[in-house]
Each structure stands twice: as structure tokens, then as C-alpha cells.
Amino acid sequence: DAGITQSPRYKITETGRQVTLMCHQTWSHSYMFWYRQDLGHGLRLIYYSAAADITDKGEVPDGYVVSRSKTENFPLTLESATRSQTSVYFCASLAGTYNEQFFGPGTRLTVL
Amino acid sequence: AQKITQTQPGMFVQEKEAVTLDCTYDTSDQSYGLFWYKQPSSGEMIFLIYQGSYDEQNATEGRYSLNFQKARKSANLVISASQLGDSAMYFCAMIRSASKIIFGSGTRLSIRP
């Protein structure tokens, strides 16, 4: 199916553990994004990527690492998870600057 | 500073009535785009409508229209003939470049039968 998939959909982990959230898109869109959504904050941009091997920080990048070796994949890694990183994480893609952003279904992450 | 403001944290509307969700933005850029997304209780983000800063006509998509007033920097979403399925969170967002996308804090819309 065309679109954006995220895995896992739900994840529970412990403080200090490394966690990787996966994101895959089937359109070959140039731009990909990671957002976190916390109650009362809307969506905040963590990292974005303009193309394979090009990534840059967003509004709240601390504690996260991204890579993009292939256009279709954009994994997000929490190197040492903290409770403050408990959130819903959305991956999104964009064909061009003034086009619609397409969102994945989200990953609900709980850090105990 | 670039900012999106949604001043209505929650709204209740009777079914079949029209509803307007407010969104104001602040930017010094000339080129930008404005989006509205719907987030139902299931959590997914659903694209509703897009307005470019140079578009002369207000965007419309079915029951959704965007009341774009550039001088006032407002981009209100209008839903005509509301339905029970319209109950959800609604987010306004502005894009100025791929690295400059910001979202408002959202409005929770509840439709009463």
C-alpha cells in the first residue's frame, strides 16, 4: 500500500535504553520529518531531512539521532531514553515545500 | 517570531450548524502556506485543506473552506453543515520552507447531536 508506515505502533521501554522508531514511505518524497506530540503542545519538529544523507535539526532535537541512507527510510533513535521523551511520534513526508504533508499513523512511546 | 495561534481550545457545536475555527499566524515572509489537519480520537493526522499565500481565492475542499485574510494574518477553517464525525482536534499549521513548519496548539471540536 502506498503511504507512510511507522513501526512499532506502540513501544514501552525503560529509562536509559536505546530505542529506534522506524519510518518508511513509498512515494519517494524528498522531505521527511519527525514530530513529537505532547498534550497541550500540538506537534513539534524534532528533525527533518531534505534528501538522502541530508538531515537537520528542528525545534526539539536534543536526545534524538536520525539517519537517512535511503530516500524511503527515516529512522529516529533515542540514544538513552528519558521519561520526558514519553510522547506520540509522527513521521511525515512532503513532496515539495508548498505541498501537503502526509503523516504516518504515529508511534506511542512510553518511557518508564 | 514565527507563530501560529489557535485561541479556541475547545468548541461545542450543534450538528448541522456551520462552525468556524480560528487561526492567526505571524510571519514576515512573503511566501508561505497554511494547512489545516484533523486529528480524530484514533490519532491519525488527516489533511483537510491548503492555502498558499499568493492564492487569490479562498481554498475549498467539500464541506471545508479556508477563510484567508492576508492583511489580518488569519486563516480560519469553516466547516459547513457539521456532522458527528467532525468531532476531533483540529490543527492549523504554517509552512515557510521545509525546515520551517509550525503547528498551532489545536482546537478540540465537539459536535452535539
PDB file of N, CA and C in Angstrom, chain A residues 33-47 58-61 64 84-90 103, chain B residues 91 101-104:
ATOM      1  N   PHE A  33      10.127  14.052   7.895  1.00  0.00           N
ATOM      2  CA  PHE A  33      10.111  14.776   9.163  1.00  0.00           C
ATOM      3  C   PHE A  33       9.804  13.827  10.311  1.00  0.00           C
ATOM      4  N   TRP A  34      10.277  14.204  11.486  1.00  0.00           N
ATOM      5  CA  TRP A  34       9.839  13.576  12.718  1.00  0.00           C
ATOM      6  C   TRP A  34       9.299  14.655  13.650  1.00  0.00           C
ATOM      7  N   TYR A  35       8.092  14.394  14.156  1.00  0.00           N
ATOM      8  CA  TYR A  35       7.457  15.276  15.121  1.00  0.00           C
ATOM      9  C   TYR A  35       7.164  14.490  16.388  1.00  0.00           C
ATOM     10  N   ARG A  36       7.065  15.221  17.495  1.00  0.00           N
ATOM     11  CA  ARG A  36       6.502  14.637  18.692  1.00  0.00           C
ATOM     12  C   ARG A  36       5.267  15.447  19.073  1.00  0.00           C
ATOM     13  N   GLN A  37       4.297  14.739  19.610  1.00  0.00           N
ATOM     14  CA  GLN A  37       3.064  15.388  20.026  1.00  0.00           C
ATOM     15  C   GLN A  37       2.826  15.115  21.498  1.00  0.00           C
ATOM     16  N   ASP A  38       2.853  16.179  22.271  1.00  0.00           N
ATOM     17  CA  ASP A  38       2.565  16.104  23.689  1.00  0.00           C
ATOM     18  C   ASP A  38       1.306  16.887  23.970  1.00  0.00           C
ATOM     19  N   LEU A  39       0.598  16.471  25.001  1.00  0.00           N
ATOM     20  CA  LEU A  39      -0.659  17.128  25.343  1.00  0.00           C
ATOM     21  C   LEU A  39      -0.422  18.616  25.539  1.00  0.00           C
ATOM     22  N   GLY A  40      -1.224  19.418  24.848  1.00  0.00           N
ATOM     23  CA  GLY A  40      -1.139  20.864  25.018  1.00  0.00           C
ATOM     24  C   GLY A  40      -0.067  21.548  24.200  1.00  0.00           C
ATOM     25  N   HIS A  41       0.722  20.769  23.441  1.00  0.00           N
ATOM     26  CA  HIS A  41       1.804  21.377  22.664  1.00  0.00           C
ATOM     27  C   HIS A  41       1.628  21.241  21.166  1.00  0.00           C
ATOM     28  N   GLY A  42       0.570  20.614  20.703  1.00  0.00           N
ATOM     29  CA  GLY A  42       0.479  20.410  19.272  1.00  0.00           C
ATOM     30  C   GLY A  42       1.633  19.523  18.820  1.00  0.00           C
ATOM     31  N   LEU A  43       2.128  19.747  17.617  1.00  0.00           N
ATOM     32  CA  LEU A  43       3.250  18.971  17.086  1.00  0.00           C
ATOM     33  C   LEU A  43       4.509  19.828  17.081  1.00  0.00           C
ATOM     34  N   ARG A  44       5.607  19.238  17.493  1.00  0.00           N
ATOM     35  CA  ARG A  44       6.872  19.946  17.480  1.00  0.00           C
ATOM     36  C   ARG A  44       7.868  19.152  16.651  1.00  0.00           C
ATOM     37  N   LEU A  45       8.595  19.861  15.805  1.00  0.00           N
ATOM     38  CA  LEU A  45       9.519  19.228  14.878  1.00  0.00           C
ATOM     39  C   LEU A  45      10.799  18.824  15.587  1.00  0.00           C
ATOM     40  N   ILE A  46      11.180  17.574  15.436  1.00  0.00           N
ATOM     41  CA  ILE A  46      12.404  17.061  16.056  1.00  0.00           C
ATOM     42  C   ILE A  46      13.568  17.172  15.066  1.00  0.00           C
ATOM     43  N   TYR A  47      13.414  16.519  13.936  1.00  0.00           N
ATOM     44  CA  TYR A  47      14.400  16.540  12.859  1.00  0.00           C
ATOM     45  C   TYR A  47      13.676  16.494  11.523  1.00  0.00           C
ATOM     46  N   GLY A  58      15.362  20.241  14.095  1.00  0.00           N
ATOM     47  CA  GLY A  58      14.159  21.042  14.194  1.00  0.00           C
ATOM     48  C   GLY A  58      14.132  21.788  15.514  1.00  0.00           C
ATOM     49  N   GLU A  59      12.947  21.903  16.063  1.00  0.00           N
ATOM     50  CA  GLU A  59      12.752  22.690  17.284  1.00  0.00           C
ATOM     51  C   GLU A  59      13.254  21.992  18.544  1.00  0.00           C
ATOM     52  N   VAL A  60      13.090  20.653  18.606  1.00  0.00           N
ATOM     53  CA  VAL A  60      13.409  19.916  19.837  1.00  0.00           C
ATOM     54  C   VAL A  60      14.274  18.694  19.542  1.00  0.00           C
ATOM     55  N   PRO A  61      15.526  18.861  19.098  1.00  0.00           N
ATOM     56  CA  PRO A  61      16.344  17.727  18.659  1.00  0.00           C
ATOM     57  C   PRO A  61      17.114  17.004  19.765  1.00  0.00           C
ATOM     58  N   TYR A  64      17.863  12.972  20.510  1.00  0.00           N
ATOM     59  CA  TYR A  64      17.447  12.185  19.336  1.00  0.00           C
ATOM     60  C   TYR A  64      18.543  12.192  18.272  1.00  0.00           C
ATOM     61  N   SER A  84      10.875  12.088  29.922  1.00  0.00           N
ATOM     62  CA  SER A  84      10.346  13.262  29.214  1.00  0.00           C
ATOM     63  C   SER A  84      10.152  12.997  27.719  1.00  0.00           C
ATOM     64  N   GLN A  85      10.685  11.876  27.243  1.00  0.00           N
ATOM     65  CA  GLN A  85      10.504  11.521  25.836  1.00  0.00           C
ATOM     66  C   GLN A  85       9.271  10.642  25.613  1.00  0.00           C
ATOM     67  N   THR A  86       8.530  10.401  26.666  1.00  0.00           N
ATOM     68  CA  THR A  86       7.231   9.748  26.511  1.00  0.00           C
ATOM     69  C   THR A  86       6.334  10.669  25.693  1.00  0.00           C
ATOM     70  N   SER A  87       5.849  10.162  24.570  1.00  0.00           N
ATOM     71  CA  SER A  87       5.117  11.020  23.652  1.00  0.00           C
ATOM     72  C   SER A  87       4.561  10.172  22.513  1.00  0.00           C
ATOM     73  N   VAL A  88       3.826  10.816  21.646  1.00  0.00           N
ATOM     74  CA  VAL A  88       3.433  10.198  20.383  1.00  0.00           C
ATOM     75  C   VAL A  88       4.313  10.798  19.301  1.00  0.00           C
ATOM     76  N   TYR A  89       4.930   9.935  18.508  1.00  0.00           N
ATOM     77  CA  TYR A  89       5.858  10.377  17.480  1.00  0.00           C
ATOM     78  C   TYR A  89       5.249  10.154  16.102  1.00  0.00           C
ATOM     79  N   PHE A  90       5.271  11.214  15.318  1.00  0.00           N
ATOM     80  CA  PHE A  90       4.743  11.150  13.956  1.00  0.00           C
ATOM     81  C   PHE A  90       5.870  11.363  12.969  1.00  0.00           C
ATOM     82  N   PHE A 103       1.191  12.257   6.790  1.00  0.00           N
ATOM     83  CA  PHE A 103       1.626  11.746   8.086  1.00  0.00           C
ATOM     84  C   PHE A 103       1.478  10.232   8.179  1.00  0.00           C
TER      85      PHE A 103
ATOM     86  N   PHE B  91      -5.876  21.152  13.820  1.00  0.00           N
ATOM     87  CA  PHE B  91      -4.626  21.890  13.914  1.00  0.00           C
ATOM     88  C   PHE B  91      -4.431  22.754  12.681  1.00  0.00           C
ATOM     89  N   ILE B 101       8.214  24.607   9.548  1.00  0.00           N
ATOM     90  CA  ILE B 101       6.812  24.213   9.612  1.00  0.00           C
ATOM     91  C   ILE B 101       6.424  24.256  11.074  1.00  0.00           C
ATOM     92  N   ILE B 102       5.410  25.025  11.389  1.00  0.00           N
ATOM     93  CA  ILE B 102       4.977  25.109  12.781  1.00  0.00           C
ATOM     94  C   ILE B 102       3.484  24.863  12.869  1.00  0.00           C
ATOM     95  N   PHE B 103       3.085  24.276  13.994  1.00  0.00           N
ATOM     96  CA  PHE B 103       1.694  23.940  14.243  1.00  0.00           C
ATOM     97  C   PHE B 103       1.148  24.764  15.398  1.00  0.00           C
ATOM     98  N   GLY B 104      -0.136  25.052  15.332  1.00  0.00           N
ATOM     99  CA  GLY B 104      -0.816  25.630  16.473  1.00  0.00           C
ATOM    100  C   GLY B 104      -1.088  24.556  17.518  1.00  0.00           C
TER     101      GLY B 104
END
